[in-house]
GROMACS .gro file of C-alpha atoms in nm:
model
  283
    1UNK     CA    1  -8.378  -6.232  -2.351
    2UNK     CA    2  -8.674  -6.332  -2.156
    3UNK     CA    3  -8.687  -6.562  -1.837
    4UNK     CA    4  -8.725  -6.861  -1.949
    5UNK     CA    5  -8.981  -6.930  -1.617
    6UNK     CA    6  -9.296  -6.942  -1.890
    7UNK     CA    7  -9.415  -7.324  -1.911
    8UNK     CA    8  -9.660  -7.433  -2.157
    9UNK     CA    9 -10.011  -7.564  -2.043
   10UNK     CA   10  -9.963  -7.867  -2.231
   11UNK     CA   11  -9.656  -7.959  -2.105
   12UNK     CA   12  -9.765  -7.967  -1.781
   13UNK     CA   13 -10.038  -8.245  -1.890
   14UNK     CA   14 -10.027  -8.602  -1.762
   15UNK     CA   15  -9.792  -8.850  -2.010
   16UNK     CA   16 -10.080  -9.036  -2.119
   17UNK     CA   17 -10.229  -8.687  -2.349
   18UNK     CA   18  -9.869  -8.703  -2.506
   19UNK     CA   19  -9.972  -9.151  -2.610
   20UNK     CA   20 -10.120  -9.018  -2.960
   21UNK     CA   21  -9.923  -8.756  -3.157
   22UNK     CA   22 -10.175  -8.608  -3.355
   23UNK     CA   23 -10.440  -8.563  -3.068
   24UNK     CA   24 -10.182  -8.395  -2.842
   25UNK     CA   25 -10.092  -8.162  -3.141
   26UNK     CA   26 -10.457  -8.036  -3.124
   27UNK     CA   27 -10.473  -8.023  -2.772
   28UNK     CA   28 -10.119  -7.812  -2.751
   29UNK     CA   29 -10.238  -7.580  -3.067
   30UNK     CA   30 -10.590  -7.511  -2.852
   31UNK     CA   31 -10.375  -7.424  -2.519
   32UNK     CA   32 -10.156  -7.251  -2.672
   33UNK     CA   33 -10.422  -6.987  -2.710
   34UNK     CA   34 -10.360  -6.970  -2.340
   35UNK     CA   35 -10.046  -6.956  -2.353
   36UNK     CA   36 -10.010  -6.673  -2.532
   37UNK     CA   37 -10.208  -6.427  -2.264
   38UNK     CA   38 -10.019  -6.624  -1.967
   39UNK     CA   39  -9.665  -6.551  -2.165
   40UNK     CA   40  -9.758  -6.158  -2.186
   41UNK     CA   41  -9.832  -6.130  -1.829
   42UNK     CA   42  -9.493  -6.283  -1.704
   43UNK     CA   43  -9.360  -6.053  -1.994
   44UNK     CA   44  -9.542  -5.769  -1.857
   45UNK     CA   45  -9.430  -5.860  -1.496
   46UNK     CA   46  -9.043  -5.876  -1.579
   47UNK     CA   47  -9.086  -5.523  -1.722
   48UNK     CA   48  -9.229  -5.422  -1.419
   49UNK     CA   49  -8.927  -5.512  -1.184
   50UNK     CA   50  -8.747  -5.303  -1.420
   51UNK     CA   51  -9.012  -5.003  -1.341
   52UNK     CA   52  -8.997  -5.048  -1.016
   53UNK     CA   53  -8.659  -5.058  -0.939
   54UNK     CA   54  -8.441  -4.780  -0.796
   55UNK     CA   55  -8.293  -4.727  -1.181
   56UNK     CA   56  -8.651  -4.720  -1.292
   57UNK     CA   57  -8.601  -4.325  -1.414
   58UNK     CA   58  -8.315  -4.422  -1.631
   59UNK     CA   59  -8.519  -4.704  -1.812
   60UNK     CA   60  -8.783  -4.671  -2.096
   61UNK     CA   61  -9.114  -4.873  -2.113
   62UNK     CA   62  -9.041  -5.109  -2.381
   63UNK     CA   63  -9.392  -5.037  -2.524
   64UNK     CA   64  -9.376  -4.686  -2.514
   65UNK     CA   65  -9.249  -4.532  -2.832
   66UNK     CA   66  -8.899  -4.345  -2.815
   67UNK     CA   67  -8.969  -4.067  -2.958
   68UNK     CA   68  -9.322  -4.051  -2.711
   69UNK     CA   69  -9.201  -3.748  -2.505
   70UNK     CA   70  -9.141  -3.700  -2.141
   71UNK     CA   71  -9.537  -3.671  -2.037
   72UNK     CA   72  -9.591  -3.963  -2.213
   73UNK     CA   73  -9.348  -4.129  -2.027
   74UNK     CA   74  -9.477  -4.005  -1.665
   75UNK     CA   75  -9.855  -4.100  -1.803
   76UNK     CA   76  -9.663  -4.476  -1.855
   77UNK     CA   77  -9.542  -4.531  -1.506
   78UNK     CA   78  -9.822  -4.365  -1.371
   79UNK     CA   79 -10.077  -4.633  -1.537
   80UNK     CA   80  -9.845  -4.920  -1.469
   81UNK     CA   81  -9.824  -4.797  -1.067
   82UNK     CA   82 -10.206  -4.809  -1.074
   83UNK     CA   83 -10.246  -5.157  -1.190
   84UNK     CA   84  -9.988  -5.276  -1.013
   85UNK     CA   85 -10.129  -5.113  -0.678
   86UNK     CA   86 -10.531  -5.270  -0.763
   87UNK     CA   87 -10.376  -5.601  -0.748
   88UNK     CA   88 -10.318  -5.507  -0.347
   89UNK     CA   89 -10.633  -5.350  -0.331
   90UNK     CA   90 -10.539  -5.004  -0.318
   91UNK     CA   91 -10.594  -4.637  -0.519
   92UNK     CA   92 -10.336  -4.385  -0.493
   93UNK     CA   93 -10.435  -4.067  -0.260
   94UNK     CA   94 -10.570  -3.760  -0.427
   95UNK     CA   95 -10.302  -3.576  -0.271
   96UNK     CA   96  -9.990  -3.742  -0.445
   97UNK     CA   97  -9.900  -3.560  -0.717
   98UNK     CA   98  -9.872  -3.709  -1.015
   99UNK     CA   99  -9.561  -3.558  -1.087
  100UNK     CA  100  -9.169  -3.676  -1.060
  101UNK     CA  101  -9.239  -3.672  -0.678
  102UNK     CA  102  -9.536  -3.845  -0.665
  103UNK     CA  103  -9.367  -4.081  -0.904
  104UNK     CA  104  -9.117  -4.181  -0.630
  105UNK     CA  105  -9.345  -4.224  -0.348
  106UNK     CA  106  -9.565  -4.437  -0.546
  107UNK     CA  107  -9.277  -4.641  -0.620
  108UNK     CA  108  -9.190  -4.650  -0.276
  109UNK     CA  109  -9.524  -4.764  -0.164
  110UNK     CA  110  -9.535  -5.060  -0.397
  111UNK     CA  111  -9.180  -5.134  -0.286
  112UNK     CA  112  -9.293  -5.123   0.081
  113UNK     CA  113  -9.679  -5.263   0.067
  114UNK     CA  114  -9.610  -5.618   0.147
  115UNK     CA  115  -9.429  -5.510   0.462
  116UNK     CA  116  -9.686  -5.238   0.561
  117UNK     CA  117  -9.937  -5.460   0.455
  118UNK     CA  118  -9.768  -5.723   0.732
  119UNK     CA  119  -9.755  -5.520   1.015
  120UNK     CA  120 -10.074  -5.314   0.954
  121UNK     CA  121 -10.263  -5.275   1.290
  122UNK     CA  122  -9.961  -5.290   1.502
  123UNK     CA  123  -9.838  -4.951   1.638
  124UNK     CA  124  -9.473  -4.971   1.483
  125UNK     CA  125  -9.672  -5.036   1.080
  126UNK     CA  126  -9.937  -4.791   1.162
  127UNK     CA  127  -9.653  -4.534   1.215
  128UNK     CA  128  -9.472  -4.646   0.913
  129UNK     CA  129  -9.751  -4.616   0.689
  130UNK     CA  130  -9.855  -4.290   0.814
  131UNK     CA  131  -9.525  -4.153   0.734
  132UNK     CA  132  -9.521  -4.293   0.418
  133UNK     CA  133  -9.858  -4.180   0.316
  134UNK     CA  134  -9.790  -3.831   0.431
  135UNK     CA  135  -9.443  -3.796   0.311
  136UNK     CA  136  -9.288  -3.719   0.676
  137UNK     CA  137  -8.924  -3.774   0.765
  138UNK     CA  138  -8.833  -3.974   1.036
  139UNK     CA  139  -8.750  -3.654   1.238
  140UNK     CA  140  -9.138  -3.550   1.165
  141UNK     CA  141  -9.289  -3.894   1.281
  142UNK     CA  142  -9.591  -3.876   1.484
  143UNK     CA  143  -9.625  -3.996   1.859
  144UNK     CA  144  -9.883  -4.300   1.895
  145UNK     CA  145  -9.978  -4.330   2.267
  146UNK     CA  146 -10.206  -4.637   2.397
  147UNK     CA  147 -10.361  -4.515   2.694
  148UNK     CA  148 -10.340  -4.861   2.856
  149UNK     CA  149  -9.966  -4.795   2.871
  150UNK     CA  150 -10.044  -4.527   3.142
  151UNK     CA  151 -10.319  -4.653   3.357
  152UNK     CA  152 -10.493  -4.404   3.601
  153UNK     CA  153 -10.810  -4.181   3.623
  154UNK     CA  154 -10.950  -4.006   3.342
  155UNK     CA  155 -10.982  -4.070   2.977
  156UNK     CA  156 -10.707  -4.375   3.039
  157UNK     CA  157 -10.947  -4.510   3.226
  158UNK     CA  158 -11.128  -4.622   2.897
  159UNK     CA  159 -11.000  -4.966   2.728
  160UNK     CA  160 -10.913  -4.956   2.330
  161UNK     CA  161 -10.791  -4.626   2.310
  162UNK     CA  162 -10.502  -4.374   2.201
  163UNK     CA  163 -10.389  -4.078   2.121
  164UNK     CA  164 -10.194  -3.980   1.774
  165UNK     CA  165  -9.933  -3.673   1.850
  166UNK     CA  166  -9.869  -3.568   1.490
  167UNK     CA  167  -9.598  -3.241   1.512
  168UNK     CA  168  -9.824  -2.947   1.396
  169UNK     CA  169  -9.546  -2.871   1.065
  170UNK     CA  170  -9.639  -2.665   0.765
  171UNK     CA  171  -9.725  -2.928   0.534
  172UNK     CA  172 -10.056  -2.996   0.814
  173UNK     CA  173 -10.152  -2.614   0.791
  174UNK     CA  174 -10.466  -2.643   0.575
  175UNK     CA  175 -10.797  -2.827   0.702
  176UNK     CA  176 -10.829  -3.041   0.431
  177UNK     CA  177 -10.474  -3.172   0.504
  178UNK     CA  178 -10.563  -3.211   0.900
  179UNK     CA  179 -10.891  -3.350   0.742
  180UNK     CA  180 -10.724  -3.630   0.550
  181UNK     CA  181 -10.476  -3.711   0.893
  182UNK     CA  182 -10.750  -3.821   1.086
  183UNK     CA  183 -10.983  -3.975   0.762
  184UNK     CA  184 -10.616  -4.171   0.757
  185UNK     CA  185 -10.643  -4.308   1.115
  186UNK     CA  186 -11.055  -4.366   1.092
  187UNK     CA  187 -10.965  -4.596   0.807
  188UNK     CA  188 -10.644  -4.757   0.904
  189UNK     CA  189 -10.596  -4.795   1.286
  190UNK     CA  190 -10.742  -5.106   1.393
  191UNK     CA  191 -11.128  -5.091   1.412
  192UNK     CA  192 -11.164  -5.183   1.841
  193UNK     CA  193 -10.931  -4.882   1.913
  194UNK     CA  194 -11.055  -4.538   1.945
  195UNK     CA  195 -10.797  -4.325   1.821
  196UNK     CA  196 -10.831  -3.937   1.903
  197UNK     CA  197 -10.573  -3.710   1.677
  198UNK     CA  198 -10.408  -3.432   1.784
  199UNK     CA  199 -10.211  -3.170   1.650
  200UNK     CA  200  -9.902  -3.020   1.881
  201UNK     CA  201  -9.647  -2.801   1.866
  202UNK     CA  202  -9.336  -3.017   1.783
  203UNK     CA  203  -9.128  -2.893   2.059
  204UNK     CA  204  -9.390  -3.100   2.287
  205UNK     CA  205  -9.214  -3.432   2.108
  206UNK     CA  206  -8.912  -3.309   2.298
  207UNK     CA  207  -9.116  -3.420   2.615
  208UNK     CA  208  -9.267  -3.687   2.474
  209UNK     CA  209  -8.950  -3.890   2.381
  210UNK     CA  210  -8.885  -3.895   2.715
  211UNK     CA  211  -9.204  -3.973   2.853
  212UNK     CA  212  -9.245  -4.276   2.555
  213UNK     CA  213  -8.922  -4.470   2.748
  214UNK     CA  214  -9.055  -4.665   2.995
  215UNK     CA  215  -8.838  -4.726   3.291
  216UNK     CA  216  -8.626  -5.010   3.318
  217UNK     CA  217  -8.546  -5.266   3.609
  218UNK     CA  218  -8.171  -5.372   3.612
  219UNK     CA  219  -8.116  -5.740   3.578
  220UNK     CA  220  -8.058  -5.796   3.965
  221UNK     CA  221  -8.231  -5.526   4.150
  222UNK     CA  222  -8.167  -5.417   4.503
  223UNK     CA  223  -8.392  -5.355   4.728
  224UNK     CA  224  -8.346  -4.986   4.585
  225UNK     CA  225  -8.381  -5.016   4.284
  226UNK     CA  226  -8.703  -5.199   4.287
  227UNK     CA  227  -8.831  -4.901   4.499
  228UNK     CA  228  -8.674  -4.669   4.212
  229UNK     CA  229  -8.841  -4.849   3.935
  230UNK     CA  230  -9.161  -4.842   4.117
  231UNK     CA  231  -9.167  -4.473   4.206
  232UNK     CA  232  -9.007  -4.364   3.785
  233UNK     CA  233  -9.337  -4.609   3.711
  234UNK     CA  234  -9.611  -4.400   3.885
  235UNK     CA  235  -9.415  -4.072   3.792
  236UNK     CA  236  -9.446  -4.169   3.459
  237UNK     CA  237  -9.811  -4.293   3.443
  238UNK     CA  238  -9.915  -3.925   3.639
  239UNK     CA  239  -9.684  -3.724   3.314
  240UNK     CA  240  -9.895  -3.924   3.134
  241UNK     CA  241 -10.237  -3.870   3.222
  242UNK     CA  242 -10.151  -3.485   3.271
  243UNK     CA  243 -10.018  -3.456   2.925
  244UNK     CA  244 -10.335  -3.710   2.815
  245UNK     CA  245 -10.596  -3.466   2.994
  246UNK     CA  246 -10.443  -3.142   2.878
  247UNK     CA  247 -10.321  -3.133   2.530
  248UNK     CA  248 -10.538  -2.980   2.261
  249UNK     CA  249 -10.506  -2.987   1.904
  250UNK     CA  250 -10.255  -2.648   1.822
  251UNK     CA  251 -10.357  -2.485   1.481
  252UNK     CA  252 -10.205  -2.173   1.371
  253UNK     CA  253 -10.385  -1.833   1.307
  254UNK     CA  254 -10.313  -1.860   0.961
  255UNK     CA  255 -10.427  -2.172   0.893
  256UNK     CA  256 -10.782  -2.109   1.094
  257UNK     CA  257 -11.095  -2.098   0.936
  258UNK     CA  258 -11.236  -1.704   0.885
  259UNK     CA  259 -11.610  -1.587   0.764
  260UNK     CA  260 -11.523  -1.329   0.541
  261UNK     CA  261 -11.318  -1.103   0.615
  262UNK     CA  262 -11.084  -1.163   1.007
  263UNK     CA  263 -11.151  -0.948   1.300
  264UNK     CA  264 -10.796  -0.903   1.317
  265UNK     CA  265 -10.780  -0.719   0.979
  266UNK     CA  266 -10.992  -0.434   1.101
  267UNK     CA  267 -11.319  -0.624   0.984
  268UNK     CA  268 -11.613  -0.388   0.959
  269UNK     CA  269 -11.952  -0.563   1.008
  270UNK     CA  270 -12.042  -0.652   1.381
  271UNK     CA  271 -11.982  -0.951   1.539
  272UNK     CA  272 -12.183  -0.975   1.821
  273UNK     CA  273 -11.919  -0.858   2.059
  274UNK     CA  274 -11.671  -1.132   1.863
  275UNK     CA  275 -11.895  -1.405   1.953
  276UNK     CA  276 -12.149  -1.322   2.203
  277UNK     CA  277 -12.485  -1.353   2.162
  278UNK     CA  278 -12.719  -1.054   2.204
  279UNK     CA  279 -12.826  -0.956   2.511
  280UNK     CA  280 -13.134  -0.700   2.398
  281UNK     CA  281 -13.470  -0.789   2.232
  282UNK     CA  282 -13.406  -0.497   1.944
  283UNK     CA  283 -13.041  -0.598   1.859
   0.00000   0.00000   0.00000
C-alpha cells in the first residue's frame, strides 16, 4: 500500500474556496491534474528507497516487466541511479562499469553523497570521496599532507598548498588512470589550495603514518617534557620537508609510456645514444 504522505492541492486551500460546493468541485477536478504528476513522483520516490537499499538486488522494479531479463534489469537501476544522481548535480565517471560492480558503488555513492557532499573541501571528505570514487580500501587510502602543517624552507614555504600521497597499486598502473587521479583533485580539492599529486611506493605510507601523528604535550608537562615536545616538533617539521623536497612520483616500467618498440626489448632503430642529442653536423 502506498504512504499515505500524498496531500491534495486543494485540500491544502484556505476554508473560504471550500464556502460554495460546486465551485470548489471545479477547482479540486482542475488541481487534481496536478495531483496526479505530484502523486507519481512520491510513488516513484518510495520505489526508489526500495532501489537503493542494501536488499535492492533482491527486489524488482515494479515497472519493469517480469519476464524483462537480467540486462533489462541492470539497464533499470542503471537509469534510475542517473536521475537520481542529476538531482545532486552529478554524472557517473566513465570509469565505473556499468556492470554488477559498478551497480554497487553507484549505490553507494547515492547512499553517501549528502555526507560527502557535507564535508567536501575538508581534508577528512576529500579523502573519503577519493576513495570512494576510486574504489580503494581503507588499507589503500591516500596520504593528504598540508604543507602548513610542517613549516620550514622550501616548497612549505608557500601558503595554500599540499601534497596527495596516493600508494602507487596496480589499479593506478595505466596513464589514463593516474590521469583521472589528479583531473579528480583539479576538480574537487578546494580551489585556493594547490594540490601537487604524487604517486609512491606504498611501503613509504609505512613512514608516513608515523610522520602524520603529530606529537603530543601531556596534560601537565614538566619542564622536560615541554623541552621533549618541542624538540619531537622540529624533528618532525625537518622529516617533513625532507620527505616534501624529495619524493617523486614512482611509476613502474611497465606501466611507462614507450615509442614503438622499448630499448629494453632489443629495439633496432637508433636513439640518439637513448636520448642524447647529436653531437655532429652529418648525423
Amino acid at each position: 500500500m502506498r504512504s499515505p504522505d500524498h496531500t491534495r492541492l486543494s485540500a491544502q486551500l484556505p476554508a473560504v474556496y471550500q464556502e460554495d460546493a460546486v465551485s470548489f468541485a471545479q477547482v479540486d477536478a482542475y488541481l487534481g491534474l496536478a495531483d496526479e504528476l505530484s502523486h507519481a513522483v512520491v510513488e516513484r520516490l518510495e520505489d526508489l528507497l526500495t532501489g537503493l537499499g542494501p536488499d535492492a538486488v533482491l527486489r524488482w522494479p515494479t515497472d519493469l516487466p517480469l519476464d524483462a531479463g537480467a540486462d533489462a534489469l541492470l539497464d533499470a537501476y542503471l537509469g534510475a541511479y542517473d536521475d537520481v544522481a542529476a538531482w545532486a548535480g552529478f554524472v557517473f565517471p566513465a570509469s565505473w562499469t556499468r556492470d554488477e560492480a559498478g551497480l554497487g558503488r553507484r549505490r553507494e555513492f547515492l547512499a553517501r553523497c549528502a555526507r560527502l557532499w557535507r564535508r567536501r573541501g575538508t581534508p577528512r571528505g576529500f579523502l573519503s570521496w577519493f576513495c570512494l570514487y576510486f574504489g580503494l580500501p581503507p588499507a589503500g587510502a591516500p596520504y593528504l599532507l598540508e604543507h602548513f602543517t610542517a613549516p620550514g624552507p622550501g616548497l612549505t614555504g608557500l601558503p595554500y598548498t599540499a601534497t596527495l600521497f596516493v600508494p602507487g597499486t596496480p589499479g593506478f598502473d595505466t596513464w589514463a588512470r593516474r590521469a583521472e587521479a589528479a583531473g579528480f583533485v583539479r576538480r574537487y580539492a578546494p580551489a585556493h589550495v594547490r594540490v601537487r599529486v604524487c604517486f609512491v611506493d606504498p611501503d613509504v605510507f609505512e613512514d608516513l603514518a608515523v610522520l602524520g601523528s603529530p606529537p603530543v604535550l601531556p596534560e601537565d608537562p614538566t619542564a622536560s617534557d615541554v623541552a621533549d615536545y618541542a624538540a619531537a616538533v622540529e624533528q618532525q617539521q625537518r622529516d617533513l620537508n625532507a620527505l616534501l623536497c624529495s619524493v617523486v612520483s614512482v611509476v613502474s616500467h611497465e606501466s611507462g609510456v614507450h615509442i614503438h618498440e622499448c630499448i629494453d626489448e632489443g629495439r633496432s632503430v637508433d636513439r640518439l645514444d637513448v636520448g642524447l642529442l647529436p653531437t655532429e653536423p652529418d648525423e
